[in-house]
PDB file of C-alpha atoms in Angstrom:
ATOM      1  CA  MET A   1     153.073  81.311  83.208  1.00 57.00           C
ATOM      2  CA  THR A   2     154.174  79.467  80.062  1.00 58.00           C
ATOM      3  CA  ALA A   3     157.127  78.158  82.076  1.00 59.00           C
ATOM      4  CA  SER A   4     154.866  76.601  84.720  1.00 65.00           C
ATOM      5  CA  PRO A   5     155.316  72.849  85.059  1.00 65.00           C
ATOM      6  CA  GLU A   6     152.296  70.855  83.920  1.00 71.00           C
ATOM      7  CA  ALA A   7     152.294  69.148  87.314  1.00 72.00           C
ATOM      8  CA  GLU A   8     150.869  72.298  88.916  1.00 82.00           C
ATOM      9  CA  ASP A   9     147.215  71.584  89.736  1.00 86.00           C
ATOM     10  CA  TRP A  10     145.694  74.499  87.813  1.00 87.00           C
ATOM     11  CA  LEU A  11     147.692  73.688  84.674  1.00 88.00           C
ATOM     12  CA  ALA A  12     147.220  69.921  84.952  1.00 89.00           C
ATOM     13  CA  THR A  13     143.462  70.541  85.039  1.00 90.00           C
ATOM     14  CA  LEU A  14     143.599  72.690  81.892  1.00 90.00           C
ATOM     15  CA  VAL A  15     145.699  70.109  80.060  1.00 89.00           C
ATOM     16  CA  ALA A  16     143.362  67.267  81.074  1.00 90.00           C
ATOM     17  CA  GLU A  17     140.068  69.073  80.412  1.00 92.00           C
ATOM     18  CA  ARG A  18     141.143  71.086  77.326  1.00 93.00           C
ATOM     19  CA  PRO A  19     138.372  73.696  77.539  1.00 94.00           C
ATOM     20  CA  ALA A  20     137.668  75.730  74.394  1.00 93.00           C
ATOM     21  CA  THR A  21     137.693  78.787  76.657  1.00 92.00           C
ATOM     22  CA  ARG A  22     138.182  79.146  80.391  1.00 95.00           C
ATOM     23  CA  GLU A  23     138.420  82.356  82.383  1.00 93.00           C
ATOM     24  CA  LEU A  24     141.341  82.041  84.780  1.00 95.00           C
ATOM     25  CA  HIS A  25     141.262  85.490  86.365  1.00 94.00           C
ATOM     26  CA  ARG A  26     139.299  88.721  86.124  1.00 92.00           C
ATOM     27  CA  GLU A  27     140.312  91.971  87.716  1.00 91.00           C
ATOM     28  CA  PRO A  28     137.054  93.969  87.904  1.00 86.00           C
ATOM     29  CA  GLY A  29     137.176  97.022  85.654  1.00 80.00           C
ATOM     30  CA  SER A  30     140.574  95.987  84.350  1.00 83.00           C
ATOM     31  CA  PHE A  31     142.205  92.924  82.757  1.00 90.00           C
ATOM     32  CA  MET A  32     141.254  89.302  82.143  1.00 93.00           C
ATOM     33  CA  LEU A  33     143.262  86.113  81.702  1.00 95.00           C
ATOM     34  CA  LEU A  34     141.757  83.288  79.667  1.00 94.00           C
ATOM     35  CA  ALA A  35     142.946  79.889  78.480  1.00 96.00           C
ATOM     36  CA  HIS A  36     141.996  78.400  75.110  1.00 96.00           C
ATOM     37  CA  ALA A  37     142.551  74.803  74.049  1.00 97.00           C
ATOM     38  CA  GLU A  38     142.944  74.930  70.280  1.00 96.00           C
ATOM     39  CA  GLN A  39     142.552  72.037  67.860  1.00 97.00           C
ATOM     40  CA  GLY A  40     144.772  71.581  64.819  1.00 97.00           C
ATOM     41  CA  GLY A  41     143.739  73.779  61.907  1.00 96.00           C
ATOM     42  CA  LEU A  42     141.374  75.950  63.965  1.00 97.00           C
ATOM     43  CA  TYR A  43     141.288  79.271  62.127  1.00 97.00           C
ATOM     44  CA  ARG A  44     139.995  82.535  63.532  1.00 94.00           C
ATOM     45  CA  PRO A  45     139.518  84.964  60.596  1.00 94.00           C
ATOM     46  CA  PRO A  46     140.854  88.534  60.640  1.00 95.00           C
ATOM     47  CA  HIS A  47     139.531  90.655  63.488  1.00 91.00           C
ATOM     48  CA  ASP A  48     140.609  93.321  65.904  1.00 89.00           C
ATOM     49  CA  HIS A  49     139.937  93.611  69.616  1.00 85.00           C
ATOM     50  CA  GLY A  50     138.358  97.044  69.538  1.00 84.00           C
ATOM     51  CA  ARG A  51     139.747  99.314  72.235  1.00 84.00           C
ATOM     52  CA  ALA A  52     141.635  96.499  73.999  1.00 87.00           C
ATOM     53  CA  TRP A  53     145.217  95.295  73.849  1.00 92.00           C
ATOM     54  CA  VAL A  54     145.818  91.559  73.986  1.00 94.00           C
ATOM     55  CA  VAL A  55     148.798  89.318  74.675  1.00 96.00           C
ATOM     56  CA  TYR A  56     148.783  85.757  73.318  1.00 96.00           C
ATOM     57  CA  ALA A  57     151.100  83.300  75.091  1.00 97.00           C
ATOM     58  CA  VAL A  58     151.525  79.672  74.020  1.00 97.00           C
ATOM     59  CA  GLN A  59     151.773  77.070  76.788  1.00 95.00           C
ATOM     60  CA  SER A  60     152.047  74.169  74.362  1.00 95.00           C
ATOM     61  CA  GLY A  61     151.819  73.715  70.602  1.00 97.00           C
ATOM     62  CA  GLU A  62     152.157  76.367  67.901  1.00 98.00           C
ATOM     63  CA  LEU A  63     149.925  79.250  66.859  1.00 98.00           C
ATOM     64  CA  GLU A  64     150.334  81.211  63.639  1.00 98.00           C
ATOM     65  CA  ILE A  65     149.247  84.848  63.808  1.00 98.00           C
ATOM     66  CA  GLY A  66     148.980  86.996  60.696  1.00 97.00           C
ATOM     67  CA  THR A  67     148.735  90.772  60.838  1.00 97.00           C
ATOM     68  CA  TYR A  68     147.004  92.987  58.312  1.00 96.00           C
ATOM     69  CA  ALA A  69     146.894  96.571  57.076  1.00 95.00           C
ATOM     70  CA  ARG A  70     143.587  98.118  56.068  1.00 92.00           C
ATOM     71  CA  VAL A  71     143.726  99.701  52.572  1.00 94.00           C
ATOM     72  CA  ALA A  72     140.953 101.852  51.110  1.00 91.00           C
ATOM     73  CA  GLY A  73     139.753 100.823  47.675  1.00 87.00           C
ATOM     74  CA  PRO A  74     136.829 101.272  45.289  1.00 86.00           C
ATOM     75  CA  ASP A  75     135.187  98.061  46.571  1.00 80.00           C
ATOM     76  CA  GLY A  76     135.622  99.078  50.212  1.00 82.00           C
ATOM     77  CA  ASP A  77     138.465  98.726  52.686  1.00 90.00           C
ATOM     78  CA  ARG A  78     140.374  95.517  52.038  1.00 93.00           C
ATOM     79  CA  LEU A  79     143.065  93.838  54.072  1.00 95.00           C
ATOM     80  CA  VAL A  80     146.649  93.274  52.980  1.00 95.00           C
ATOM     81  CA  ARG A  81     148.714  90.770  54.966  1.00 96.00           C
ATOM     82  CA  ARG A  82     151.699  92.446  56.574  1.00 96.00           C
ATOM     83  CA  GLU A  83     153.481  89.599  58.320  1.00 96.00           C
ATOM     84  CA  THR A  84     153.073  86.180  59.834  1.00 97.00           C
ATOM     85  CA  THR A  85     154.476  85.128  63.193  1.00 97.00           C
ATOM     86  CA  VAL A  86     154.594  81.593  64.564  1.00 98.00           C
ATOM     87  CA  LEU A  87     154.329  81.469  68.346  1.00 98.00           C
ATOM     88  CA  LYS A  88     155.839  78.304  69.775  1.00 97.00           C
ATOM     89  CA  THR A  89     155.718  76.911  73.291  1.00 95.00           C
ATOM     90  CA  GLY A  90     156.879  79.627  75.677  1.00 95.00           C
ATOM     91  CA  ASN A  91     156.454  82.505  73.174  1.00 97.00           C
ATOM     92  CA  ALA A  92     154.194  85.520  73.695  1.00 97.00           C
ATOM     93  CA  GLN A  93     153.159  88.386  71.422  1.00 97.00           C
ATOM     94  CA  ALA A  94     151.252  91.616  72.151  1.00 97.00           C
ATOM     95  CA  TYR A  95     148.711  93.297  69.880  1.00 95.00           C
ATOM     96  CA  LEU A  96     147.522  96.850  70.445  1.00 95.00           C
ATOM     97  CA  PRO A  97     143.987  98.257  70.142  1.00 92.00           C
ATOM     98  CA  GLY A  98     142.888  98.141  66.515  1.00 90.00           C
ATOM     99  CA  ASP A  99     145.624  95.716  65.382  1.00 95.00           C
ATOM    100  CA  ILE A 100     144.017  93.428  62.806  1.00 95.00           C
ATOM    101  CA  HIS A 101     145.111  89.794  63.010  1.00 96.00           C
ATOM    102  CA  ASP A 102     144.043  86.204  62.426  1.00 97.00           C
ATOM    103  CA  THR A 103     145.106  83.006  64.179  1.00 97.00           C
ATOM    104  CA  ARG A 104     145.582  79.387  63.134  1.00 98.00           C
ATOM    105  CA  CYS A 105     146.567  76.419  65.278  1.00 98.00           C
ATOM    106  CA  LEU A 106     149.466  74.694  63.500  1.00 98.00           C
ATOM    107  CA  THR A 107     149.846  71.633  65.726  1.00 98.00           C
ATOM    108  CA  PRO A 108     147.327  68.880  66.532  1.00 98.00           C
ATOM    109  CA  GLN A 109     146.606  70.741  69.790  1.00 97.00           C
ATOM    110  CA  ALA A 110     147.731  73.939  71.474  1.00 97.00           C
ATOM    111  CA  LEU A 111     147.076  75.558  74.823  1.00 96.00           C
ATOM    112  CA  VAL A 112     147.030  79.342  74.516  1.00 97.00           C
ATOM    113  CA  PHE A 113     146.677  82.008  77.193  1.00 96.00           C
ATOM    114  CA  ARG A 114     145.041  85.298  76.252  1.00 94.00           C
ATOM    115  CA  PHE A 115     145.645  88.281  78.535  1.00 95.00           C
ATOM    116  CA  THR A 116     143.320  91.166  77.646  1.00 90.00           C
ATOM    117  CA  GLU A 117     142.827  94.709  78.818  1.00 87.00           C
ATOM    118  CA  ARG A 118     139.066  94.306  79.061  1.00 75.00           C
ATOM    119  CA  ASP A 119     136.228  91.801  78.680  1.00 70.00           C
ATOM    120  CA  LEU A 120     136.152  91.151  74.934  1.00 71.00           C
ATOM    121  CA  LYS A 121     132.657  89.620  75.021  1.00 77.00           C
ATOM    122  CA  HIS A 122     131.369  92.903  76.424  1.00 71.00           C
ATOM    123  CA  GLU A 123     133.523  94.852  73.968  1.00 68.00           C
ATOM    124  CA  ASP A 124     131.956  92.843  71.115  1.00 67.00           C
ATOM    125  CA  GLN A 125     128.349  92.170  72.118  1.00 70.00           C
ATOM    126  CA  VAL A 126     127.510  95.270  74.171  1.00 73.00           C
ATOM    127  CA  ASP A 127     129.828  98.064  73.016  1.00 67.00           C
ATOM    128  CA  HIS A 128     130.129  96.747  69.399  1.00 72.00           C
ATOM    129  CA  GLN A 129     133.792  97.759  69.187  1.00 70.00           C
ATOM    130  CA  ILE A 130     135.279  94.594  67.660  1.00 74.00           C
ATOM    131  CA  THR A 131     135.556  94.375  63.880  1.00 84.00           C
ATOM    132  CA  ARG A 132     135.381  91.030  62.124  1.00 86.00           C
ATOM    133  CA  PHE A 133     136.321  91.100  58.483  1.00 90.00           C
ATOM    134  CA  VAL A 134     134.523  89.251  55.675  1.00 90.00           C
ATOM    135  CA  GLU A 135     135.935  87.220  52.812  1.00 92.00           C
ATOM    136  CA  ARG A 136     134.924  88.011  49.231  1.00 90.00           C
ATOM    137  CA  ASP A 137     136.520  86.207  46.305  1.00 89.00           C
ATOM    138  CA  GLY A 138     139.535  85.155  48.371  1.00 90.00           C
ATOM    139  CA  GLU A 139     140.218  88.622  49.832  1.00 91.00           C
ATOM    140  CA  TRP A 140     139.318  90.068  53.235  1.00 93.00           C
ATOM    141  CA  PHE A 141     137.222  93.237  53.436  1.00 92.00           C
ATOM    142  CA  ALA A 142     135.858  95.475  56.150  1.00 87.00           C
ATOM    143  CA  PRO A 143     132.163  94.790  56.739  1.00 83.00           C
ATOM    144  CA  ILE A 144     129.831  97.183  54.950  1.00 73.00           C
ATOM    145  CA  ALA A 145     128.213  99.469  57.520  1.00 63.00           C
TER     146      ALA A 145
END
């Protein structure tokens, strides 16, 4: 997919329209494929994808993805950054259920494909399985239940 020439109609449309999010394919009861046009500096704070795995693939541009470990502490569970990976054009990276990560677009624009095991909107808004972490005094913490 990331090797597809931009002259292909479906990809040329994505490049021209640059949608924030577009669903490209849904297999009922199974996986989804989405495209995201990212703007430079766009930051998505630490989160997980609940019970779903996800694969990020970069069509164009660069996306930085940081991963985190959750550490129990007296002020609640805080996050400690484990590693940072830069995905460049043609690169892909998988994250398993519960993997905590953040993303940042490093280039003026990027086109990113996200292949997920399930509908993440449903996972978030209906099943309440996605965790988004909160920043306090420059550190990331698990939300207080």
